[in-house]
CSV table of N, CA and C in Angstrom, one decimal:
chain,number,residue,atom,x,y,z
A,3,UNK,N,-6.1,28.8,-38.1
A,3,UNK,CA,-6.3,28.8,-36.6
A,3,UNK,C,-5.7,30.1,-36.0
A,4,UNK,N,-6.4,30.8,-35.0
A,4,UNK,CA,-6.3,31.7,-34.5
A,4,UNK,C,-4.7,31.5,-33.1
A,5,UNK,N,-3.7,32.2,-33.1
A,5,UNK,CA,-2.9,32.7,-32.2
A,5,UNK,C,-3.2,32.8,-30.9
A,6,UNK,N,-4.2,33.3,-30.5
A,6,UNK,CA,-4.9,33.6,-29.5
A,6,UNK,C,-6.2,33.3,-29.4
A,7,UNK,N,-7.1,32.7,-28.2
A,7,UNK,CA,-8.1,32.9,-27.5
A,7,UNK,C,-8.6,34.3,-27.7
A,8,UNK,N,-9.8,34.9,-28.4
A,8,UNK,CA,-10.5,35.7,-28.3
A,8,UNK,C,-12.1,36.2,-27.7
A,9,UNK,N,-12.3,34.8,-27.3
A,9,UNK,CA,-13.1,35.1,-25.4
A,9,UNK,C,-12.7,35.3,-23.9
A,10,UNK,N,-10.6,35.0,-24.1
A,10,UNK,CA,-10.3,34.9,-22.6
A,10,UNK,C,-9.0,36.1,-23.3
A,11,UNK,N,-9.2,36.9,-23.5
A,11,UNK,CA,-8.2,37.4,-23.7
A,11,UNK,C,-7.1,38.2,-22.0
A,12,UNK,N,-6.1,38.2,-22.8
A,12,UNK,CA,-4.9,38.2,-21.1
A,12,UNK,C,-5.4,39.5,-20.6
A,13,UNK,N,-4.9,39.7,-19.4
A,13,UNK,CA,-5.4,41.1,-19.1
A,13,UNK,C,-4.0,42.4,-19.3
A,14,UNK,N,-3.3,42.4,-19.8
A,14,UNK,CA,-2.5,43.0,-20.2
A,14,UNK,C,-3.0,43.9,-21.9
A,15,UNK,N,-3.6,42.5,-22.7
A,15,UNK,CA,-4.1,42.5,-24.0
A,15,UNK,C,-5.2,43.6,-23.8
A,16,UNK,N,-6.0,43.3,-22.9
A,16,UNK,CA,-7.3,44.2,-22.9
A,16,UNK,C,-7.1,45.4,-22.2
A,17,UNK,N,-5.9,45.5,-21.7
A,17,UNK,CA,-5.7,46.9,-21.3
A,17,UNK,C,-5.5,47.8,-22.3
A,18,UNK,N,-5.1,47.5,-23.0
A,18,UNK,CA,-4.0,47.8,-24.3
A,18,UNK,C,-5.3,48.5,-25.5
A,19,UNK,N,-6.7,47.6,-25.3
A,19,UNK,CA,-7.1,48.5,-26.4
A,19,UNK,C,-8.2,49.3,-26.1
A,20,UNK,N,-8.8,49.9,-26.9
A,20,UNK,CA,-9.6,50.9,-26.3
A,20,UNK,C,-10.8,50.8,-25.9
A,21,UNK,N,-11.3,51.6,-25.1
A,21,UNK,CA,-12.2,51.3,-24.0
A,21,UNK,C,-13.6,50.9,-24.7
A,22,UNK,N,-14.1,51.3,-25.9
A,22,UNK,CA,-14.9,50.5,-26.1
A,22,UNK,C,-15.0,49.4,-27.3
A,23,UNK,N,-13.7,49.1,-27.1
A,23,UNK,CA,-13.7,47.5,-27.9
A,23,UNK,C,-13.2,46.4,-27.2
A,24,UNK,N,-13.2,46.8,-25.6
A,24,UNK,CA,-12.8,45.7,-25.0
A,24,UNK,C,-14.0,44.7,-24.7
A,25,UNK,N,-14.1,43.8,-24.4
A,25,UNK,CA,-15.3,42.5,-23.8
A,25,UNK,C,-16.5,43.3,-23.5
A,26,UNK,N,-15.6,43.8,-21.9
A,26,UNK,CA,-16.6,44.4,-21.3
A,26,UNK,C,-15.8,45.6,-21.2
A,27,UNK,N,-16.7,47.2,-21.8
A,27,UNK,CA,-16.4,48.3,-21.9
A,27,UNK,C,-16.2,49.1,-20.4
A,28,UNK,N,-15.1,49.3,-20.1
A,28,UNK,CA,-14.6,50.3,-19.1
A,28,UNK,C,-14.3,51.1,-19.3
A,29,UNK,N,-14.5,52.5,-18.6
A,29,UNK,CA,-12.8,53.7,-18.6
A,29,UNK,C,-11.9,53.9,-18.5
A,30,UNK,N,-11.2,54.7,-19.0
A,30,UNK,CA,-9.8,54.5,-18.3
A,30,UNK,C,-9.3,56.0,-17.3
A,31,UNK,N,-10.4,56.3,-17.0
A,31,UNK,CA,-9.7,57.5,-16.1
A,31,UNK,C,-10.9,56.9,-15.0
A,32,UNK,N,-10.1,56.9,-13.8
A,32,UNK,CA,-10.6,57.0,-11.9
A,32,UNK,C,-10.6,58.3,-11.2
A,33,UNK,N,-11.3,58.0,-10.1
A,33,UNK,CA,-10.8,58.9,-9.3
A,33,UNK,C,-9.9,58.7,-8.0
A,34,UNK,N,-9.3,59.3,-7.4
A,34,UNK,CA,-8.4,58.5,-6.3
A,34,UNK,C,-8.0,59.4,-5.5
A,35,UNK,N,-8.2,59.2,-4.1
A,35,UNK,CA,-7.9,59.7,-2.6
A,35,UNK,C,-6.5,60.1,-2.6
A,36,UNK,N,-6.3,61.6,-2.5
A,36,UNK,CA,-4.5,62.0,-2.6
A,36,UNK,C,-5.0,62.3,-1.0
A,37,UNK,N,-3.9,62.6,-0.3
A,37,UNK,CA,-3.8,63.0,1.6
A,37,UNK,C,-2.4,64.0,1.1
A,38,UNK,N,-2.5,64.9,1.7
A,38,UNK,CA,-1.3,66.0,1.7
A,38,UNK,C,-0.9,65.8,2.5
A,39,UNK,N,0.5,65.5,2.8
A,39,UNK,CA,1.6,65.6,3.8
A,39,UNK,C,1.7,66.6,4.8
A,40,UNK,N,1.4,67.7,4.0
A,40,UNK,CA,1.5,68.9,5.0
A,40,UNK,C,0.5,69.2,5.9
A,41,UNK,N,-0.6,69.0,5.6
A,41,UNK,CA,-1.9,69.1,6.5
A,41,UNK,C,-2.6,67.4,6.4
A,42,UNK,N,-2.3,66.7,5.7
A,42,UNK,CA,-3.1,65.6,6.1
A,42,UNK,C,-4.6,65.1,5.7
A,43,UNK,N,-4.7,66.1,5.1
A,43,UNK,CA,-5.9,66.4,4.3
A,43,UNK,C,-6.5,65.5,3.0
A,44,UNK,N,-7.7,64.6,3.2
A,44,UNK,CA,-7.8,63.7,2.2
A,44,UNK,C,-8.5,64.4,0.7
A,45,UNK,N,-8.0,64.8,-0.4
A,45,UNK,CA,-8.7,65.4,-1.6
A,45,UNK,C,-8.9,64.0,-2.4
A,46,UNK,N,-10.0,64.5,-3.3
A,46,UNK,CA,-10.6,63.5,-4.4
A,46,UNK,C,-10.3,64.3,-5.4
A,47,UNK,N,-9.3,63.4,-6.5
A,47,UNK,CA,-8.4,64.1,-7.5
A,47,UNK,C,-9.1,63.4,-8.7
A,48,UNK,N,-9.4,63.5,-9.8
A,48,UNK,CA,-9.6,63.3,-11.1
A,48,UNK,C,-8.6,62.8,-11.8
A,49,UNK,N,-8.1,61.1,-12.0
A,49,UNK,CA,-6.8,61.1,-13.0
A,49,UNK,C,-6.5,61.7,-13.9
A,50,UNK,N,-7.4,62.0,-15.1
A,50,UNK,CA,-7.5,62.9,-15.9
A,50,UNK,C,-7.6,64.6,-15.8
A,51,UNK,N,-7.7,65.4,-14.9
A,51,UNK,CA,-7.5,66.5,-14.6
A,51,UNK,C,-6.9,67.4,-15.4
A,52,UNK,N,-7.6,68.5,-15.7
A,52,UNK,CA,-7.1,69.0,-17.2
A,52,UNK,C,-6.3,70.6,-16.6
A,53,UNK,N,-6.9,70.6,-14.8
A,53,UNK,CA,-6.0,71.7,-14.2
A,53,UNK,C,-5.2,71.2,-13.0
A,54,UNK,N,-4.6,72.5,-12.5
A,54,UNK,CA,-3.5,71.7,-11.3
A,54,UNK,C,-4.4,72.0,-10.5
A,55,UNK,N,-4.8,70.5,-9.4
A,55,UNK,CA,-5.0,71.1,-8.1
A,55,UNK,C,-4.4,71.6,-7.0
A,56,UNK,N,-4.9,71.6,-6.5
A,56,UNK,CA,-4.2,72.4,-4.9
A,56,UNK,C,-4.8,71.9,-3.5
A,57,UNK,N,-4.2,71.6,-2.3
A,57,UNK,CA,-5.1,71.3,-1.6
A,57,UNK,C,-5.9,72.2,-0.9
A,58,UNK,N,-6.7,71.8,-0.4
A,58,UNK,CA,-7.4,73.2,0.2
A,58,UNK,C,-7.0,73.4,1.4
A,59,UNK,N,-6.2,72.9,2.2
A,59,UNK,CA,-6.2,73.5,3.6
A,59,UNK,C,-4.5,74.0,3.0
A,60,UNK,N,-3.8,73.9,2.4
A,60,UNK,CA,-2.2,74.3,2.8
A,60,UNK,C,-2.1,74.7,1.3
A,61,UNK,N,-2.7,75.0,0.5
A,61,UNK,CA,-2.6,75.2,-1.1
A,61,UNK,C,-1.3,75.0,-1.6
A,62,UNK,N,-1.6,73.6,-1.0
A,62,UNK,CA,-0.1,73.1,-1.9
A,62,UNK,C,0.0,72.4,-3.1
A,63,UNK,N,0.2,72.3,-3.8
A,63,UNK,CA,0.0,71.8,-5.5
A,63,UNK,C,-0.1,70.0,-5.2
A,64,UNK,N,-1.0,69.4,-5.5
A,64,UNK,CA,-1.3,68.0,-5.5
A,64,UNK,C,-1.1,67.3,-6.6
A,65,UNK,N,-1.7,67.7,-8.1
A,65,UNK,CA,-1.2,67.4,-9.0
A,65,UNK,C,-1.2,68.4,-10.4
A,66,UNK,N,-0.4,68.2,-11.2
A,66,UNK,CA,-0.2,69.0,-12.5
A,66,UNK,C,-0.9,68.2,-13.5
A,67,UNK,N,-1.3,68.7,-14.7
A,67,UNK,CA,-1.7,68.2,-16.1
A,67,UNK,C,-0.9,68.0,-16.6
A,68,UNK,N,-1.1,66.5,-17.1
A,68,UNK,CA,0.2,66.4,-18.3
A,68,UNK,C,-0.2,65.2,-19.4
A,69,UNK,N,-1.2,66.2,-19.9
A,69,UNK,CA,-1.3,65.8,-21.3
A,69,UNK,C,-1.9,64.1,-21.3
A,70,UNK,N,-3.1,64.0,-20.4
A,70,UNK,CA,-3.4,62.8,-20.8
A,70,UNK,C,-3.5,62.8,-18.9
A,71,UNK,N,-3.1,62.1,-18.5
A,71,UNK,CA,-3.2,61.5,-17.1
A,71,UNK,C,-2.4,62.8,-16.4
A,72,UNK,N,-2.9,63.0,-15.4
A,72,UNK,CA,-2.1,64.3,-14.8
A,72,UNK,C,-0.9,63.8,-13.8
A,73,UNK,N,-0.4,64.4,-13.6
A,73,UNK,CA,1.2,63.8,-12.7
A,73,UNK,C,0.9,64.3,-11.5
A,74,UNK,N,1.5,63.6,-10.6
A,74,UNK,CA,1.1,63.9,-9.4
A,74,UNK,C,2.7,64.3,-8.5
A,75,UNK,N,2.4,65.4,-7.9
A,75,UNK,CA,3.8,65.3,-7.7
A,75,UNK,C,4.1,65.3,-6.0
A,76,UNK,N,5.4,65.2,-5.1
A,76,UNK,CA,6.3,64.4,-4.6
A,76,UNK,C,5.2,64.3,-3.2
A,77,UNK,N,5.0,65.5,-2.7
A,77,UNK,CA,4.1,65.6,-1.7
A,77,UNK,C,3.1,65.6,-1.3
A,78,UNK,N,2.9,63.9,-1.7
A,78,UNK,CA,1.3,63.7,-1.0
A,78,UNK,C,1.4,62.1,-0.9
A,79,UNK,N,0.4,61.1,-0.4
A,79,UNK,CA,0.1,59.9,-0.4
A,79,UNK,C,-1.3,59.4,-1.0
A,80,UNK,N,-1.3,58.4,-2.1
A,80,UNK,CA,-2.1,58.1,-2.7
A,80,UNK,C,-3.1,57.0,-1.9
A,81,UNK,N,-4.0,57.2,-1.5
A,81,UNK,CA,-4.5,56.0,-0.8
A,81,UNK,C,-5.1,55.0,-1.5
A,82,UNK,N,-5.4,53.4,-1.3
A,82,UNK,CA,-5.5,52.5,-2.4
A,82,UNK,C,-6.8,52.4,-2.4
């Protein structure tokens, strides 16, 4: 007998394996609304971003590459 349920698997579990062996096949990289502090300005950032952006009204650095998911750094607001 099986440990686990293998039709209702947790959602932790299915996060965990790769995108196309899960139930139902997702991706794992989004896109997501950064707003710069300094100007207020809403940019559309790439999770996966393989360069640093910058915003365009105040060229302030929004986020850096780092090797997989890019880091986003101190000065901005991520909207949900």
């Amino acid at each position: 007998m099986l440990k686990y349920n293998l039709m209702h698997p947790s959602p932790s579990e299915e996060r965990r394996r790769h995108k196309k062996k899960r139930l139902v096949q997702s991706p794992n990289s989004y896109f997501m609304d950064v707003k710069c502090i300094g100007c207020y300005r809403i940019t559309t950032i790439f999770s996966h971003a393989h360069t640093v952006v910058a915003c365009p009204g105040c060229t302030t650095i929004l986020c850096t590459p780092g090797g997989g998911k890019c880091k986003l750094t101190a000065r901005h607001e991520q909207k949900p």
